[in-house]
Tab-separated table of C-alpha atoms in Angstrom:
chain	number	residue	atom	x	y	z
I	296	UNK	CA	106.761	92.436	131.734
I	297	UNK	CA	110.041	91.575	133.426
I	298	UNK	CA	113.034	92.582	131.371
I	299	UNK	CA	114.486	89.585	129.516
I	300	UNK	CA	117.989	90.524	130.661
I	301	UNK	CA	116.870	89.787	134.227
I	302	UNK	CA	114.586	86.857	133.532
I	303	UNK	CA	116.688	84.903	131.034
I	304	UNK	CA	119.970	83.288	132.000
I	305	UNK	CA	120.665	82.462	128.349
I	306	UNK	CA	120.715	84.616	125.229
I	307	UNK	CA	117.558	85.239	123.246
I	308	UNK	CA	117.036	84.392	119.605
I	309	UNK	CA	114.427	85.336	117.024
I	310	UNK	CA	113.168	82.437	114.900
I	311	UNK	CA	111.167	83.111	111.741
I	312	UNK	CA	109.731	81.636	108.549
I	313	UNK	CA	108.492	83.386	105.411
I	314	UNK	CA	105.459	81.677	103.909
I	315	UNK	CA	102.376	82.204	101.718
I	316	UNK	CA	99.144	83.220	103.431
I	317	UNK	CA	97.688	79.721	103.156
I	318	UNK	CA	100.370	78.400	105.522
I	319	UNK	CA	100.215	81.173	108.122
I	320	UNK	CA	97.931	79.436	110.590
I	321	UNK	CA	99.942	76.201	110.621
I	322	UNK	CA	103.291	77.923	111.094
I	323	UNK	CA	101.953	80.441	113.619
I	324	UNK	CA	100.762	77.521	115.732
I	325	UNK	CA	104.116	75.760	115.310
I	326	UNK	CA	106.241	78.688	116.432
I	327	UNK	CA	103.753	79.405	119.204
I	328	UNK	CA	104.500	76.015	120.773
I	329	UNK	CA	107.857	77.311	122.057
I	330	UNK	CA	107.557	81.115	121.820
I	331	UNK	CA	105.165	83.068	124.019
I	332	UNK	CA	105.678	86.119	121.806
I	333	UNK	CA	104.682	85.469	118.182
I	334	UNK	CA	104.514	88.102	115.451
I	335	UNK	CA	102.838	88.114	112.035
I	336	UNK	CA	104.124	90.596	109.458
I	337	UNK	CA	103.637	91.223	105.744
I	338	UNK	CA	106.754	90.136	103.835
I	339	UNK	CA	105.939	91.723	100.481
I	340	UNK	CA	103.857	94.690	99.274
I	341	UNK	CA	101.278	92.429	97.605
I	342	UNK	CA	100.384	90.762	100.899
I	343	UNK	CA	100.937	87.277	99.442
I	344	UNK	CA	103.904	86.418	101.660
I	345	UNK	CA	104.041	86.641	105.447
I	346	UNK	CA	106.794	86.415	108.045
I	347	UNK	CA	105.937	84.589	111.233
I	348	UNK	CA	108.481	85.143	113.986
I	349	UNK	CA	108.924	84.403	117.658
I	350	UNK	CA	111.400	85.178	120.430
I	351	UNK	CA	112.749	82.478	122.736
I	352	UNK	CA	115.817	81.378	124.700
I	353	UNK	CA	118.564	80.401	122.256
I	354	UNK	CA	118.598	76.630	121.800
I	355	UNK	CA	115.681	76.067	124.183
I	356	UNK	CA	113.148	73.365	123.184
I	357	UNK	CA	114.647	73.046	119.710
I	358	UNK	CA	113.454	69.448	119.354
I	359	UNK	CA	109.850	70.519	120.029
I	360	UNK	CA	110.162	73.359	117.551
I	361	UNK	CA	111.548	71.060	114.846
I	362	UNK	CA	108.685	68.616	115.351
I	363	UNK	CA	106.081	71.387	115.274
I	364	UNK	CA	107.563	72.850	112.086
I	365	UNK	CA	107.573	69.430	110.429
I	366	UNK	CA	103.889	69.067	111.277
I	367	UNK	CA	103.169	72.553	109.923
I	368	UNK	CA	104.921	71.640	106.681
I	369	UNK	CA	102.861	68.463	106.412
I	370	UNK	CA	99.565	70.232	107.110
I	371	UNK	CA	100.174	73.204	104.806
I	372	UNK	CA	102.207	71.466	102.056
I	373	UNK	CA	104.670	74.361	102.394
I	374	UNK	CA	108.281	73.607	103.321
I	375	UNK	CA	109.701	76.790	104.849
I	376	UNK	CA	113.288	77.014	106.143
I	377	UNK	CA	113.672	78.336	109.681
I	378	UNK	CA	115.803	81.439	110.126
I	379	UNK	CA	117.518	82.216	113.436
I	380	UNK	CA	118.927	85.530	114.579
I	381	UNK	CA	120.664	86.307	117.844
I	382	UNK	CA	118.683	88.894	119.789
I	383	UNK	CA	120.050	90.994	122.626
I	384	UNK	CA	117.594	91.003	125.508
I	385	UNK	CA	117.926	94.679	126.321
I	386	UNK	CA	117.851	95.694	122.665
I	387	UNK	CA	114.796	93.551	121.991
I	388	UNK	CA	112.971	95.047	124.943
I	389	UNK	CA	113.860	98.584	123.878
I	390	UNK	CA	112.601	97.956	120.340
I	391	UNK	CA	109.433	96.432	121.721
I	392	UNK	CA	108.760	99.492	123.871
I	393	UNK	CA	109.553	101.856	121.011
I	394	UNK	CA	107.151	100.019	118.718
I	395	UNK	CA	104.309	100.252	121.229
I	396	UNK	CA	103.639	103.851	122.278
I	397	UNK	CA	100.294	104.825	123.773
I	398	UNK	CA	97.608	104.593	121.084
I	399	UNK	CA	94.316	106.450	121.054
I	400	UNK	CA	91.680	104.575	119.074
I	401	UNK	CA	88.388	106.149	118.031
I	402	UNK	CA	86.720	108.383	120.580
I	403	UNK	CA	86.572	106.008	123.525
I	404	UNK	CA	89.724	103.887	123.834
I	405	UNK	CA	93.404	104.254	124.612
I	406	UNK	CA	95.812	101.283	124.488
I	407	UNK	CA	98.745	101.581	126.848
I	408	UNK	CA	101.737	99.303	127.457
I	409	UNK	CA	102.720	98.255	130.952
I	410	UNK	CA	106.012	100.099	130.448
I	411	UNK	CA	104.178	103.460	130.350
I	412	UNK	CA	103.010	105.500	133.359
I	413	UNK	CA	99.646	104.395	134.724
I	414	UNK	CA	97.971	107.802	134.587
I	415	UNK	CA	94.160	108.095	134.721
I	416	UNK	CA	92.218	109.220	131.652
I	417	UNK	CA	88.810	110.714	132.395
I	418	UNK	CA	87.686	110.767	128.744
I	419	UNK	CA	88.711	107.318	127.497
I	420	UNK	CA	88.709	103.677	128.520
I	421	UNK	CA	92.326	102.689	129.176
I	422	UNK	CA	93.325	99.163	128.147
I	423	UNK	CA	96.733	98.205	129.522
I	424	UNK	CA	98.681	95.419	127.808
I	425	UNK	CA	102.044	93.798	128.257
I	426	UNK	CA	104.183	95.455	125.589
I	427	UNK	CA	105.809	92.183	124.561
I	428	UNK	CA	102.450	90.556	123.852
I	429	UNK	CA	101.106	93.620	122.037
I	430	UNK	CA	104.221	93.767	119.868
I	431	UNK	CA	103.859	90.085	119.121
I	432	UNK	CA	100.318	90.354	117.804
I	433	UNK	CA	101.422	92.108	114.596
I	434	UNK	CA	97.828	93.120	113.945
I	435	UNK	CA	97.463	96.669	115.231
I	436	UNK	CA	95.420	97.700	112.160
I	437	UNK	CA	92.969	94.863	112.705
I	438	UNK	CA	92.660	95.600	116.409
I	439	UNK	CA	92.077	99.293	115.810
I	440	UNK	CA	89.417	98.505	113.225
I	441	UNK	CA	87.609	96.195	115.637
I	442	UNK	CA	87.662	98.797	118.403
I	443	UNK	CA	86.259	101.425	116.069
I	444	UNK	CA	83.567	98.986	114.941
I	445	UNK	CA	82.679	98.195	118.553
I	446	UNK	CA	82.370	101.880	119.324
I	447	UNK	CA	80.167	102.368	116.258
I	448	UNK	CA	77.681	99.608	117.146
I	449	UNK	CA	77.721	99.954	120.943
I	450	UNK	CA	74.320	101.702	120.944
I	451	UNK	CA	72.725	98.306	120.275
I	452	UNK	CA	73.803	97.187	123.756
I	453	UNK	CA	74.508	93.533	122.916
I	454	UNK	CA	74.099	91.204	125.875
I	455	UNK	CA	75.758	87.927	124.838
I	456	UNK	CA	79.265	88.540	123.529
I	457	UNK	CA	81.950	86.194	122.163
I	458	UNK	CA	85.568	86.962	121.280
I	459	UNK	CA	86.575	84.078	118.988
I	460	UNK	CA	90.364	83.860	118.772
I	461	UNK	CA	90.899	86.299	121.627
I	462	UNK	CA	94.704	86.590	121.447
I	463	UNK	CA	95.664	89.118	124.119
I	464	UNK	CA	92.017	89.601	125.130
I	465	UNK	CA	91.972	93.243	124.097
I	466	UNK	CA	88.653	93.093	122.232
I	467	UNK	CA	86.937	91.121	124.984
I	468	UNK	CA	88.184	93.643	127.553
I	469	UNK	CA	87.076	96.583	125.430
I	470	UNK	CA	83.573	95.160	125.059
I	471	UNK	CA	83.328	94.351	128.768
I	472	UNK	CA	84.490	97.826	129.788
I	473	UNK	CA	82.390	99.758	127.269
I	474	UNK	CA	79.181	97.736	127.441
I	475	UNK	CA	79.373	96.558	131.073
I	476	UNK	CA	78.703	92.990	129.957
I	477	UNK	CA	80.353	89.640	130.529
I	478	UNK	CA	82.329	88.270	127.580
I	479	UNK	CA	83.374	84.743	126.624
I	480	UNK	CA	86.952	84.831	125.261
I	481	UNK	CA	88.140	81.671	123.466
I	482	UNK	CA	91.427	80.786	121.783
I	483	UNK	CA	93.025	77.612	120.468
I	484	UNK	CA	96.407	78.588	121.951
I	485	UNK	CA	96.926	77.958	125.704
I	486	UNK	CA	99.277	80.935	126.043
I	487	UNK	CA	96.625	83.258	124.574
I	488	UNK	CA	94.113	82.082	127.149
I	489	UNK	CA	96.627	82.672	129.942
I	490	UNK	CA	97.574	86.108	128.588
I	491	UNK	CA	93.911	87.123	128.210
I	492	UNK	CA	93.155	86.128	131.803
I	493	UNK	CA	96.245	87.980	133.024
I	494	UNK	CA	95.340	91.116	131.066
I	495	UNK	CA	91.769	90.967	132.355
I	496	UNK	CA	93.058	90.889	135.934
I	497	UNK	CA	95.511	93.712	135.190
I	498	UNK	CA	92.642	95.856	133.873
I	499	UNK	CA	90.290	94.935	136.749
I	500	UNK	CA	88.028	93.024	134.376
I	501	UNK	CA	88.596	89.483	135.631
I	502	UNK	CA	84.983	89.342	136.825
I	503	UNK	CA	83.727	90.117	133.314
I	504	UNK	CA	85.859	87.795	131.153
I	505	UNK	CA	85.569	84.028	130.939
I	506	UNK	CA	88.753	82.862	129.176
I	507	UNK	CA	88.615	79.352	127.729
I	508	UNK	CA	90.787	77.081	125.605
I	509	UNK	CA	88.865	75.845	122.593
I	510	UNK	CA	88.917	74.986	118.900
I	511	UNK	CA	86.726	77.636	117.302
I	512	UNK	CA	83.043	76.855	116.974
I	513	UNK	CA	83.668	73.298	118.171
I	514	UNK	CA	84.194	74.599	121.710
I	515	UNK	CA	81.437	73.187	123.977
I	516	UNK	CA	81.103	76.353	126.059
I	517	UNK	CA	80.510	78.418	122.932
I	518	UNK	CA	77.527	76.235	122.074
I	519	UNK	CA	76.182	76.373	125.635
I	520	UNK	CA	76.036	80.167	125.584
I	521	UNK	CA	74.853	80.635	121.975
I	522	UNK	CA	73.287	82.474	120.249
I	523	UNK	CA	75.313	85.697	120.473
I	524	UNK	CA	74.380	89.315	119.989
I	525	UNK	CA	77.992	90.222	119.172
I	526	UNK	CA	80.890	88.092	117.915
I	527	UNK	CA	84.449	89.310	117.322
I	528	UNK	CA	86.522	87.182	114.930
I	529	UNK	CA	89.893	88.851	114.424
I	530	UNK	CA	91.729	86.008	112.740
I	531	UNK	CA	92.639	85.490	109.043
I	532	UNK	CA	90.664	85.668	105.801
I	533	UNK	CA	90.555	81.970	104.912
I	534	UNK	CA	89.509	80.726	108.358
I	535	UNK	CA	86.831	83.423	108.386
I	536	UNK	CA	85.445	82.071	105.116
I	537	UNK	CA	85.473	78.498	106.389
I	538	UNK	CA	83.580	79.508	109.536
I	539	UNK	CA	80.923	81.631	107.827
I	540	UNK	CA	78.169	79.036	108.207
I	541	UNK	CA	78.880	78.544	111.925
I	542	UNK	CA	78.922	82.304	112.378
I	543	UNK	CA	75.458	82.641	110.857
I	544	UNK	CA	74.075	79.755	112.909
I	545	UNK	CA	75.420	81.053	116.224
I	546	UNK	CA	74.439	84.703	115.798
I	547	UNK	CA	71.140	85.721	117.320
I	548	UNK	CA	68.615	87.370	114.973
I	549	UNK	CA	69.768	90.981	114.690
I	550	UNK	CA	73.199	89.977	115.997
I	551	UNK	CA	76.441	91.630	114.854
I	552	UNK	CA	79.674	90.017	113.663
I	553	UNK	CA	82.876	92.070	113.611
I	554	UNK	CA	85.348	90.344	111.280
I	555	UNK	CA	89.007	91.320	110.988
I	556	UNK	CA	92.469	90.002	110.256
I	557	UNK	CA	91.909	90.424	106.524
I	558	UNK	CA	93.528	92.693	103.981
I	559	UNK	CA	91.432	95.160	102.021
I	560	UNK	CA	92.081	93.074	98.904
I	561	UNK	CA	90.470	90.092	100.659
I	562	UNK	CA	87.164	91.845	101.386
I	563	UNK	CA	85.296	90.341	98.386
I	564	UNK	CA	86.286	86.793	99.330
I	565	UNK	CA	85.274	87.104	102.993
I	566	UNK	CA	82.136	89.073	102.221
I	567	UNK	CA	80.973	86.586	99.604
I	568	UNK	CA	81.300	83.650	102.024
I	569	UNK	CA	79.149	85.396	104.630
I	570	UNK	CA	76.582	86.761	102.213
I	571	UNK	CA	75.946	83.191	101.080
I	572	UNK	CA	74.865	82.505	104.671
I	573	UNK	CA	72.453	85.445	104.669
I	574	UNK	CA	74.568	87.954	106.616
I	575	UNK	CA	74.431	91.598	105.536
I	576	UNK	CA	77.333	94.047	105.360
I	577	UNK	CA	76.675	97.186	107.396
I	578	UNK	CA	79.998	98.991	107.474
I	579	UNK	CA	83.683	98.645	106.576
I	580	UNK	CA	86.531	100.159	108.562
I	581	UNK	CA	89.991	100.500	107.001
I	582	UNK	CA	93.288	100.884	108.847
I	583	UNK	CA	96.089	101.005	106.303
I	584	UNK	CA	96.036	97.716	104.366
I	585	UNK	CA	93.772	96.056	106.951
I	586	UNK	CA	89.984	95.910	106.819
I	587	UNK	CA	87.283	95.264	109.413
I	588	UNK	CA	83.791	94.213	108.336
I	589	UNK	CA	80.648	94.755	110.390
I	590	UNK	CA	77.986	92.234	109.396
I	591	UNK	CA	74.503	91.725	110.774
I	592	UNK	CA	72.148	88.769	110.835
I	593	UNK	CA	68.657	89.777	109.687
I	594	UNK	CA	65.779	89.060	112.027
I	595	UNK	CA	64.372	86.752	109.335
I	596	UNK	CA	67.262	84.725	107.898
I	597	UNK	CA	66.894	82.467	104.824
I	598	UNK	CA	67.888	78.822	104.989
I	599	UNK	CA	71.646	78.210	105.329
I	600	UNK	CA	73.579	77.249	102.258
I	601	UNK	CA	76.505	74.893	102.109
């Protein structure tokens, strides 16, 4: 990533809102319309309030941001004031680097920012990410849980793989590198699709990832390639519940779903929604307050329930 002090002629600012979980998706999309780096952070110990923040040029595209926030308020029925804070480019970059040291995950993976030396690792698969994007994800616990889950179930050698809500593309890249399979990576945000494709090229995995813009299970290419032996869905608890039926339909018999983006307190809610569709819990991975669920579709699945 080019240093903001060199790339930006104007000052940077951090814009943020603090909202209940039910409004996270709407406001994350709103801030993402003008900020290529978007973060999601817990705002209270109970996990009921979240802070969504982004970094952008001060004053840039303010009209678009105001319109997007108004739409988010309408969709979510939550009116959240926007907070602005001046952000020094060099200081922001330094904090970003400091917050993203090299991370070893499980036995097979290491996540490394582009600001770190590109040294070979003979024992682990190195996944290199732009530090700004990694910092902006705000979901390191969820990502780590998904990587551990992937490592745990890799012996099944899934052939058809989907990363639903791919973000930076890290899970799609990990699956492609570990399993030597092609992966379909889909996200509703254009910048996520661009970032995933860029990261795939950076990690010499462009041949293995197909990055597409799409709206969840409504994406035509997802249907063309279904059913899947492995689906990653690292999003949020409520969207996971709403998509449980589509998940069950689009998994192949014996297929695995790795669900993340949920707090440990939200496990019963997410698990109940998927059990109603006949999916079976195999394993739970915990990373701090975050949980990752590994579910499997039985080879003989009962009729779907509404």
